[in-house]
mmCIF file of N, CA and C and ligand atoms in Angstrom:
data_model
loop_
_atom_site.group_PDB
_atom_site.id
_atom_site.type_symbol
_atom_site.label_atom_id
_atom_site.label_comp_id
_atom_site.label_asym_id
_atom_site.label_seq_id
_atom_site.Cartn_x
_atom_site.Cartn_y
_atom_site.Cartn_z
ATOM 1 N N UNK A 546 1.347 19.471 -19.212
ATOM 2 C CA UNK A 546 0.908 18.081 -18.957
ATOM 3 C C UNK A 546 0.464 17.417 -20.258
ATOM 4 N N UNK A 547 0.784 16.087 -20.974
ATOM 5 C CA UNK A 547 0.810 15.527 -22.014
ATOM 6 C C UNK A 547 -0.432 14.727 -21.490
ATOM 7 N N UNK A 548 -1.111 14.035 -22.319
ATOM 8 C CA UNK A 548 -1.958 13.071 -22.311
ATOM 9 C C UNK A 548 -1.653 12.135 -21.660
ATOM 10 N N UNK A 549 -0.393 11.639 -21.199
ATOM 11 C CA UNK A 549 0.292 10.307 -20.811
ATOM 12 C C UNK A 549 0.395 10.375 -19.277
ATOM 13 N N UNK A 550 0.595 12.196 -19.401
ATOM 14 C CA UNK A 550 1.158 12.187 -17.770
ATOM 15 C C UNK A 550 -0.438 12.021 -17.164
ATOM 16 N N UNK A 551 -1.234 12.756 -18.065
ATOM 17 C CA UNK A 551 -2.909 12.928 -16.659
ATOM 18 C C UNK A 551 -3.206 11.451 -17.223
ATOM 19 N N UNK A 552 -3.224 10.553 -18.337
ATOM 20 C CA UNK A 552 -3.774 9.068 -17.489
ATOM 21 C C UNK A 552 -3.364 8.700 -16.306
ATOM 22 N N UNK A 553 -1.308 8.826 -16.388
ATOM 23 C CA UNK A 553 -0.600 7.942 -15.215
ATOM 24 C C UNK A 553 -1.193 8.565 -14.197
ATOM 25 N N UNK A 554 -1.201 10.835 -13.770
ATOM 26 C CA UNK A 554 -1.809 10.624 -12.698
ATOM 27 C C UNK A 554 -3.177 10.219 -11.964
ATOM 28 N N UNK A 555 -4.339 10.093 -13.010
ATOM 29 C CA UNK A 555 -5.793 9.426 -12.948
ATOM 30 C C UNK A 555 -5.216 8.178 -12.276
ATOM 31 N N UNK A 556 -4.735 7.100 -12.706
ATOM 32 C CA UNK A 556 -4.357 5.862 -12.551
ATOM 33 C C UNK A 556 -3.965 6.082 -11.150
ATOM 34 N N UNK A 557 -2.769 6.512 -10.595
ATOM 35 C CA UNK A 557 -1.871 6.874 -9.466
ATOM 36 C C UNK A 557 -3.154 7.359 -8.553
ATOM 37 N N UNK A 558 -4.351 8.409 -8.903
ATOM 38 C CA UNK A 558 -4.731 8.636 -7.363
ATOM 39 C C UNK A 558 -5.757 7.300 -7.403
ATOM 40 N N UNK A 559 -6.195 6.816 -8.369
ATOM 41 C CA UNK A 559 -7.303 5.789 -8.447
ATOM 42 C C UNK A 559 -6.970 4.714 -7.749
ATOM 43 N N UNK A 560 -5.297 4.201 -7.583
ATOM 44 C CA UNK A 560 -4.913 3.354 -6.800
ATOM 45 C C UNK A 560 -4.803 4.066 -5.243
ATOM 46 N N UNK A 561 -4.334 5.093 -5.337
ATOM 47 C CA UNK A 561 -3.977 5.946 -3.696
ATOM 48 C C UNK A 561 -5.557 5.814 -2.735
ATOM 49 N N UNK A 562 -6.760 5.772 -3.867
ATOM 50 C CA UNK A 562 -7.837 5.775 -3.279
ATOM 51 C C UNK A 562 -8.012 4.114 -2.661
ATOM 52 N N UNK A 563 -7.809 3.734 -3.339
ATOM 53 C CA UNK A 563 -8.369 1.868 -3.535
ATOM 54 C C UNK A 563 -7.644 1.566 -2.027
ATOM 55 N N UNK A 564 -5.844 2.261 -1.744
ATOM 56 C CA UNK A 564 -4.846 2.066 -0.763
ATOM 57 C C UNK A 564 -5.255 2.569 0.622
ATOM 58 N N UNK A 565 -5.990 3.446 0.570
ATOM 59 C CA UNK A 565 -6.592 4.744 1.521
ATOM 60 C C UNK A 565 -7.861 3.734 2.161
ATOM 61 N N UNK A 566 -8.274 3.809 1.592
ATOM 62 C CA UNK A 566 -10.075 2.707 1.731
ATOM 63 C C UNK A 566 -9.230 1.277 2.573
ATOM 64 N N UNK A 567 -8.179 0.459 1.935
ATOM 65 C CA UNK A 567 -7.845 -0.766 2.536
ATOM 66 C C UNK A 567 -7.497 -0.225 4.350
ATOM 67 N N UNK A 568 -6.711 1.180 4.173
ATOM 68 C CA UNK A 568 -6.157 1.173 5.343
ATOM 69 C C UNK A 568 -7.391 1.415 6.355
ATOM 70 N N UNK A 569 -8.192 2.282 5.843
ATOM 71 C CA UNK A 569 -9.457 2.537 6.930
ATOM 72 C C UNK A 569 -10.057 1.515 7.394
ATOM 73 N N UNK A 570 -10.120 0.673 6.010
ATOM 74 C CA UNK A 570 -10.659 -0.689 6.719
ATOM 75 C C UNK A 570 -10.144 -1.975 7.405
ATOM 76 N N UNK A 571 -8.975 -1.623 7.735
ATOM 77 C CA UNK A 571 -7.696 -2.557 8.398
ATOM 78 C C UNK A 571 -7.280 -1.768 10.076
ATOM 79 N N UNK A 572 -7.956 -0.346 9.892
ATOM 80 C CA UNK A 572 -7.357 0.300 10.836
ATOM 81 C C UNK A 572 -9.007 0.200 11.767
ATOM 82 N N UNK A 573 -10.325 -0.266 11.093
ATOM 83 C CA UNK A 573 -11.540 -0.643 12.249
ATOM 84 C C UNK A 573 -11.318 -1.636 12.444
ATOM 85 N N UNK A 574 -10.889 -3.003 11.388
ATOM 86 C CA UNK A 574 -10.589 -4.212 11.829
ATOM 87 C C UNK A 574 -9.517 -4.071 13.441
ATOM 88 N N UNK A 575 -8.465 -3.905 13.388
ATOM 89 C CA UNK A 575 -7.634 -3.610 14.731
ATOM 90 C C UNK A 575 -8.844 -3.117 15.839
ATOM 91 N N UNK A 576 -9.416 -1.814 15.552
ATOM 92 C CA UNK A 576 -10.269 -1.282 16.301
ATOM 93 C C UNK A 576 -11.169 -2.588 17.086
ATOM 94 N N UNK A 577 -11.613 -3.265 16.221
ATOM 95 C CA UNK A 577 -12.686 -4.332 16.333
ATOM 96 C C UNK A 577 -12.200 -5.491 17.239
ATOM 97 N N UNK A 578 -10.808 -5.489 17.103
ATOM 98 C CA UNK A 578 -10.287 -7.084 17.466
ATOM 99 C C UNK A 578 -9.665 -6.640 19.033
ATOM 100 N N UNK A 579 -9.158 -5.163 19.338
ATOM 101 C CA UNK A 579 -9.207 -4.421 20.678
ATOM 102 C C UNK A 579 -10.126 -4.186 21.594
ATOM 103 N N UNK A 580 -11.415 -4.261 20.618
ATOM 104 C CA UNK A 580 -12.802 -4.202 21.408
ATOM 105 C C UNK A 580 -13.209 -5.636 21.959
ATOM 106 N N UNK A 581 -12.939 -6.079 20.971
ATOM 107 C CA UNK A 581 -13.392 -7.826 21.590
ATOM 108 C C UNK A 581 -12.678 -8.578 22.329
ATOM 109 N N UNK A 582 -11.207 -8.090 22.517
ATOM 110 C CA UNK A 582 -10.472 -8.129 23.779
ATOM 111 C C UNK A 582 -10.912 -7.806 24.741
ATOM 112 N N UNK A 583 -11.575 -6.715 24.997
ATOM 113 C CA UNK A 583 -11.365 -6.169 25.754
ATOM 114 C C UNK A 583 -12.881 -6.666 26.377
ATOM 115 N N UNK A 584 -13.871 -7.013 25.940
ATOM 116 C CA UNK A 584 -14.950 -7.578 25.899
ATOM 117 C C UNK A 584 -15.087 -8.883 26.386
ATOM 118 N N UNK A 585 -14.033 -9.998 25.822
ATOM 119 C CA UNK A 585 -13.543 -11.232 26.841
ATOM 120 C C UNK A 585 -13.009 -10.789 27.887
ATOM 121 N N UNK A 586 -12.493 -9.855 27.884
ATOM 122 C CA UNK A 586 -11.773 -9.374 29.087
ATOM 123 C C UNK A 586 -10.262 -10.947 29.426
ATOM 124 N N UNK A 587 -9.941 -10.516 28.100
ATOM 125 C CA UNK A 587 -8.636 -11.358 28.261
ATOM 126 C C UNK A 587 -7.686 -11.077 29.026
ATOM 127 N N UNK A 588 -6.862 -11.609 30.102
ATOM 128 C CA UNK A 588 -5.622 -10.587 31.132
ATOM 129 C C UNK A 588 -4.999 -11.430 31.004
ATOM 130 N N UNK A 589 -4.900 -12.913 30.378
ATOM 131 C CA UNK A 589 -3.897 -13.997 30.449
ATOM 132 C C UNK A 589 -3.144 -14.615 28.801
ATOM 133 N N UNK A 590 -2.147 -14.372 29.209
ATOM 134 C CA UNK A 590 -1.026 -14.280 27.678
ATOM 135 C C UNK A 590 -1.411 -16.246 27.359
ATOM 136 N N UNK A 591 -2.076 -17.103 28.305
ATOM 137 C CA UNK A 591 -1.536 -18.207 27.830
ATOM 138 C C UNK A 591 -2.976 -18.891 27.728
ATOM 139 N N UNK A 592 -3.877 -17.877 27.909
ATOM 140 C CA UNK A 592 -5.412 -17.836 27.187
ATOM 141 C C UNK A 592 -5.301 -18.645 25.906
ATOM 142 N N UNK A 593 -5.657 -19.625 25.194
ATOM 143 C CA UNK A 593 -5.803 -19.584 23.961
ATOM 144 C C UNK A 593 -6.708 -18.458 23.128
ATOM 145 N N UNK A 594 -7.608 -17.811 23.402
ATOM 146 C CA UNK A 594 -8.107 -16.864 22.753
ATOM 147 C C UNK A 594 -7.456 -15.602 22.817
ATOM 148 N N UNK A 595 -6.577 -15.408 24.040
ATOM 149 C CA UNK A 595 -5.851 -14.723 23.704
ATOM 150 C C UNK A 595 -4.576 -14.188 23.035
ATOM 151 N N UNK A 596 -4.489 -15.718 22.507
ATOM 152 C CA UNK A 596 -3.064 -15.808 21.565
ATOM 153 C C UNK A 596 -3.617 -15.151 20.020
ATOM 154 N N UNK A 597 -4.943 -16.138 19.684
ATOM 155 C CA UNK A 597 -5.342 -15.860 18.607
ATOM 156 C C UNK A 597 -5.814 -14.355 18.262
ATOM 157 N N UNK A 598 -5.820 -13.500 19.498
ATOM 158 C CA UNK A 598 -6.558 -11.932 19.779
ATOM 159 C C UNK A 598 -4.858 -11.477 19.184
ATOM 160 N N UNK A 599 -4.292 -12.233 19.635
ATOM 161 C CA UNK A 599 -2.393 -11.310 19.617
ATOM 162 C C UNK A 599 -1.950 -11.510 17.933
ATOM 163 N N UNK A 600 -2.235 -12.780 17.498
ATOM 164 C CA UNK A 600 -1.675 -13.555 16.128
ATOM 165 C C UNK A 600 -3.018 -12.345 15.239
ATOM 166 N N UNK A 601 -3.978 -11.890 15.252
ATOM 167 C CA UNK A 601 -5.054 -11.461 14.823
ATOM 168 C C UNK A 601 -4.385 -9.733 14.542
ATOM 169 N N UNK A 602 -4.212 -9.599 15.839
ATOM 170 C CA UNK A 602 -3.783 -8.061 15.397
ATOM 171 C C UNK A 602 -2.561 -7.897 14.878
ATOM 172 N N UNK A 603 -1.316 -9.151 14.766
ATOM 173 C CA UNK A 603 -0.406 -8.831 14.134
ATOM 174 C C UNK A 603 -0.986 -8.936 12.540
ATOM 175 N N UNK A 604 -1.374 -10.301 12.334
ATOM 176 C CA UNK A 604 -1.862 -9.830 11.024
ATOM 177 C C UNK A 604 -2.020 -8.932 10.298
ATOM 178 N N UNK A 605 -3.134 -8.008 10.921
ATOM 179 C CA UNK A 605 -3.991 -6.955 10.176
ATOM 180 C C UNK A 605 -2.664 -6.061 10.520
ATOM 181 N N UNK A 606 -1.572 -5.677 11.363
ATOM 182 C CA UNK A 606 -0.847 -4.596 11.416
ATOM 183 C C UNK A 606 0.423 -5.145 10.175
ATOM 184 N N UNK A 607 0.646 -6.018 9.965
ATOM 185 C CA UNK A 607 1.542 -6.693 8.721
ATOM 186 C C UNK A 607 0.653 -6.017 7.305
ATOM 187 N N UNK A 608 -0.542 -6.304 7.558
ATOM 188 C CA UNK A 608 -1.562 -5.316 6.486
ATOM 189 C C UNK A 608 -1.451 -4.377 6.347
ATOM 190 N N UNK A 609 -1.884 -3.638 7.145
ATOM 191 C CA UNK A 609 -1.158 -1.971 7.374
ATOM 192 C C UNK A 609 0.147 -1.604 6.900
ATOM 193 N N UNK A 610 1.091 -2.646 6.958
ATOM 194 C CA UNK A 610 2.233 -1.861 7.258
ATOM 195 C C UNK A 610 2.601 -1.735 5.445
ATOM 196 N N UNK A 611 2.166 -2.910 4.717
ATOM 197 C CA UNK A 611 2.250 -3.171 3.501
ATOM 198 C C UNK A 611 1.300 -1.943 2.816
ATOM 199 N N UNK A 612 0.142 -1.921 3.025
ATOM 200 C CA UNK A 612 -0.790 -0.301 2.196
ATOM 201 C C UNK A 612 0.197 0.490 2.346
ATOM 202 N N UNK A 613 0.698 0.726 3.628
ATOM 203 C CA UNK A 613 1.543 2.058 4.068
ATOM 204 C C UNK A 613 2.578 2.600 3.126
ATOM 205 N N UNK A 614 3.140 0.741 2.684
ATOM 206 C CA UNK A 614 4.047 1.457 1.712
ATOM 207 C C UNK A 614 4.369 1.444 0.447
ATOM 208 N N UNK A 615 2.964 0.978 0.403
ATOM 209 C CA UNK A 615 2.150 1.318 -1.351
ATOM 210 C C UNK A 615 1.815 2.325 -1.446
ATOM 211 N N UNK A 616 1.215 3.027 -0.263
ATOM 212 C CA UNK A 616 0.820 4.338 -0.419
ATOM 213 C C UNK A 616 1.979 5.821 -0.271
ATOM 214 N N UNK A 617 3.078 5.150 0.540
ATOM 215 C CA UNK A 617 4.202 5.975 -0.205
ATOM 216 C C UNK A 617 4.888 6.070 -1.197
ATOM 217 N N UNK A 618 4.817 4.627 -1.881
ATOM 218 C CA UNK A 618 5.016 4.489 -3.293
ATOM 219 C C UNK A 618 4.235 5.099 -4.210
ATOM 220 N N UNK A 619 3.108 5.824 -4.320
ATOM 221 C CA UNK A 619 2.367 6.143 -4.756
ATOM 222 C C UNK A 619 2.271 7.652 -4.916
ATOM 223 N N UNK A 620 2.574 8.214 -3.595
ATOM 224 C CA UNK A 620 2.541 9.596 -3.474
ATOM 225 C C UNK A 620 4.086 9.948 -3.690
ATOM 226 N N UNK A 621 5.355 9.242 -4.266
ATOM 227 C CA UNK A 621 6.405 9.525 -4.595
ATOM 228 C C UNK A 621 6.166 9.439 -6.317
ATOM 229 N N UNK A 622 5.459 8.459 -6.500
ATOM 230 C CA UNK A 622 4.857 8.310 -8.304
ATOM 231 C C UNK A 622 4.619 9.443 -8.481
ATOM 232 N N UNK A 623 3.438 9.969 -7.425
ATOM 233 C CA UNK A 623 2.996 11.318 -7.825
ATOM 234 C C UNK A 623 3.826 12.273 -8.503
ATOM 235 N N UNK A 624 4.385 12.619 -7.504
ATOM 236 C CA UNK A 624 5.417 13.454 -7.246
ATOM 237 C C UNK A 624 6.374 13.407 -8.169
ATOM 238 N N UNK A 625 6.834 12.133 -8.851
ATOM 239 C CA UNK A 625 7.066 12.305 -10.139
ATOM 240 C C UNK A 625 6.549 12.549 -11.437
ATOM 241 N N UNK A 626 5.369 12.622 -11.075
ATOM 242 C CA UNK A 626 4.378 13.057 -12.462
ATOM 243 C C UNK A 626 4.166 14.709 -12.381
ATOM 244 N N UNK A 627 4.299 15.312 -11.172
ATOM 245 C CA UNK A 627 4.517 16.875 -11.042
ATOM 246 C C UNK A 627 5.618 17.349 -11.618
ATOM 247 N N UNK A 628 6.750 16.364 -11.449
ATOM 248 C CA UNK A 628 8.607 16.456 -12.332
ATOM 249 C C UNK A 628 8.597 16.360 -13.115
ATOM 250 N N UNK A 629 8.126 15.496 -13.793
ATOM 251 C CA UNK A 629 7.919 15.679 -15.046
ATOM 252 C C UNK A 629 8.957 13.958 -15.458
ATOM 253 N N UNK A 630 9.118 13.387 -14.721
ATOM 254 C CA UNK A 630 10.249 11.966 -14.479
ATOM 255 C C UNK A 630 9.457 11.017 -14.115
ATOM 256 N N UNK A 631 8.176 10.953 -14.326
ATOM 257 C CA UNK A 631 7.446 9.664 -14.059
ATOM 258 C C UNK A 631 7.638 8.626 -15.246
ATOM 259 N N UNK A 632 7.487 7.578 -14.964
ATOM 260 C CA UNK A 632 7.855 6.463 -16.203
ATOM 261 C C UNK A 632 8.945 6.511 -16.726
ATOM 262 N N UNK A 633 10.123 6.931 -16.378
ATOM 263 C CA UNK A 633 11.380 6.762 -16.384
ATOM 264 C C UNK A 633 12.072 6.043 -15.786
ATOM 265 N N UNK A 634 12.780 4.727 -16.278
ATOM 266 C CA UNK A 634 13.160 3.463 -15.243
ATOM 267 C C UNK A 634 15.002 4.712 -14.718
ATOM 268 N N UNK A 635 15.100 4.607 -13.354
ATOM 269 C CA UNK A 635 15.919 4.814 -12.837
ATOM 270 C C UNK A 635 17.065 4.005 -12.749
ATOM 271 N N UNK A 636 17.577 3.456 -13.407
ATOM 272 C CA UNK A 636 18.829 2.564 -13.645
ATOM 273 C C UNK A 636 18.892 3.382 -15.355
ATOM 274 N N UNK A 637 18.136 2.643 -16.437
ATOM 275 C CA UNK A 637 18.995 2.930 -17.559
ATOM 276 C C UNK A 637 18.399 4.122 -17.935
ATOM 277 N N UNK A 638 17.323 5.016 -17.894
ATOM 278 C CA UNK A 638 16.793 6.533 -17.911
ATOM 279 C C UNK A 638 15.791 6.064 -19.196
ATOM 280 N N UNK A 639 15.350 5.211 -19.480
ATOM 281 C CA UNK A 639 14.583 4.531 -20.636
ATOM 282 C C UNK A 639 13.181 4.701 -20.343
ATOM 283 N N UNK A 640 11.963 5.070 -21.119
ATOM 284 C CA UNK A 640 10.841 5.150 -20.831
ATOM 285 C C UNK A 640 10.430 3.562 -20.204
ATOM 286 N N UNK A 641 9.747 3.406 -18.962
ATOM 287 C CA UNK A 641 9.129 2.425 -18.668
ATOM 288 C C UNK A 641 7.656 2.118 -19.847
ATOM 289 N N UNK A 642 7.616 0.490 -19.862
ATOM 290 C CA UNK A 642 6.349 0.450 -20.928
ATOM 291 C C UNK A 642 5.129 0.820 -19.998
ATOM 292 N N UNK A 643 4.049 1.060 -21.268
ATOM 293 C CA UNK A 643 3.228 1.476 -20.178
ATOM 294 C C UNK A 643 2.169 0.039 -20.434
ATOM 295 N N UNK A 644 2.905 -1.011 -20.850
ATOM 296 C CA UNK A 644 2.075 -2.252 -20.034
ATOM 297 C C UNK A 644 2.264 -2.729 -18.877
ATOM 298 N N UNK A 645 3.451 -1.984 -18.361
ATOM 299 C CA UNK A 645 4.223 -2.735 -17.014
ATOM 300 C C UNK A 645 3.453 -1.566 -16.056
ATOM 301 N N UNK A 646 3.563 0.082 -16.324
ATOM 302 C CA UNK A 646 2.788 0.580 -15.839
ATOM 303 C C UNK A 646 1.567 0.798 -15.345
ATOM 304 N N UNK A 647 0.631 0.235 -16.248
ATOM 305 C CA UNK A 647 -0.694 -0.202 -15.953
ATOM 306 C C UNK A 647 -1.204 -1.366 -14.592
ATOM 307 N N UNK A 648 0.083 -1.697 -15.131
ATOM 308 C CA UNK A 648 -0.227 -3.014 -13.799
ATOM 309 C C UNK A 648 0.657 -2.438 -12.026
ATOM 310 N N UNK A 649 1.612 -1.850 -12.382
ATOM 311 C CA UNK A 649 2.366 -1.446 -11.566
ATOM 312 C C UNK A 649 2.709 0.205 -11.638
ATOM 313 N N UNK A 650 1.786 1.079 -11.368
ATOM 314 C CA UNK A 650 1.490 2.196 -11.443
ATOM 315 C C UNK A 650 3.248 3.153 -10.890
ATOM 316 N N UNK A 651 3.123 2.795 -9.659
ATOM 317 C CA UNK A 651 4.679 2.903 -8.833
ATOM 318 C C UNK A 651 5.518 2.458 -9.589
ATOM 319 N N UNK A 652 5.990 1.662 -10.183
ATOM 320 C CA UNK A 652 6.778 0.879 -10.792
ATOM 321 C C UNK A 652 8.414 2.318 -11.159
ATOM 322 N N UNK A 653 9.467 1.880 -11.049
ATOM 323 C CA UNK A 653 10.390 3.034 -10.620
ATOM 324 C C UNK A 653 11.652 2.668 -11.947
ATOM 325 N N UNK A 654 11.144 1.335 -12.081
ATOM 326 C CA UNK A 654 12.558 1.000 -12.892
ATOM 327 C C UNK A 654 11.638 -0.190 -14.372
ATOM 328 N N UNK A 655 12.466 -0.064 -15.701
ATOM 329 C CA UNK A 655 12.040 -0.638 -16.727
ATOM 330 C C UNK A 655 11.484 -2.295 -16.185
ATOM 331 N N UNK A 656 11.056 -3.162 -16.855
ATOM 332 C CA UNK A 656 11.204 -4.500 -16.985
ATOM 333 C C UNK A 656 12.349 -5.142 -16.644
ATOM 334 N N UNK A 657 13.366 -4.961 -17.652
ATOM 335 C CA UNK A 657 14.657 -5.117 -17.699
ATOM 336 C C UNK A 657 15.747 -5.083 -15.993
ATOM 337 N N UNK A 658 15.250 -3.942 -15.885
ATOM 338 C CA UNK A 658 15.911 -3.567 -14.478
ATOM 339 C C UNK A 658 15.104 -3.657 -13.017
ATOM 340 N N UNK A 659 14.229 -4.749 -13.459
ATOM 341 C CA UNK A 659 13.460 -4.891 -12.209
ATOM 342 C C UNK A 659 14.024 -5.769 -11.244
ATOM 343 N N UNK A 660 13.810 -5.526 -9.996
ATOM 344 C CA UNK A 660 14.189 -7.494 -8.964
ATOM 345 C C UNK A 660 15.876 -6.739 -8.924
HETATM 346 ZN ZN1 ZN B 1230 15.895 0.178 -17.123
#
C-alpha cells in the first residue's frame, strides 16, 4: 500500500460513513412519515394530507435510492483500492488527477472521459 492508496482509502470510508449516516437518517424520516400516517389515520387516497403523506415518502425514497448508489459506488472504489486499479480512468488507463478525486472519490474515469 503506497501513501496514495491509504489517503484514497481514508477518503473512500470517510465518505461511505457521511453515506451510511444520510441513509439511517432518511430510513427514520420514512419511519416518521408512516407513523404520522398512521396517526391521522389516513384511509382516503383523495385526502389532501394524504397525498402530501404519499409525495413525502416518495421523496425521501428518491433519497435513499440516490445514497444507495453512492454507497455502491463507493464500496466498488474500495474494492479497487484492494486491486490495486483505483484512480485509473477506465476508458484511456491514465492516472485520474487527484483534484478530480478529492472531490469525486468514486470517480471511475479521467476528466477527459467523463459525461
Ligand atoms: Zn481517461
Amino acid at each position: 500500500m503506497t501513501q496514495r492508496t491509504d489517503a484514497a482509502r481514508a477518503r473512500l470510508l470517510a465518505r461511505l460513513a457521511e453515506v451510511e449516516a444520510r441513509l439511517e437518517a432518511q430510513r427514520r424520516a420514512v419511519e416518521g412519515i408512516v407513523e404520522s400516517a398512521r396517526d391521522a389515520n389516513v384511509d382516503d387516497e383523495h385526502d389532501p394530507e394524504g397525498a402530501t403523506l404519499a409525495w413525502e415518502r416518495q421523496q425521501a425514497a428518491a433519497l435513499a435510492t440516490g445514497a444507495q448508489a453512492e454507497r455502491r459506488e463507493l464500496l466498488a472504489a474500495l474494492d479497487r483500492v484492494a486491486a490495486g486499479t483505483y484512480g485509473v480512468c477506465e476508458v484511456c488507463g491514465r492516472p485520474i488527477a487527484d483534484a478530480r478525486l478529492e472531490v469525486r472519490p468514486a470517480a471511475t474515469r479521467c476528466v477527459e472521459h467523463a459525461g
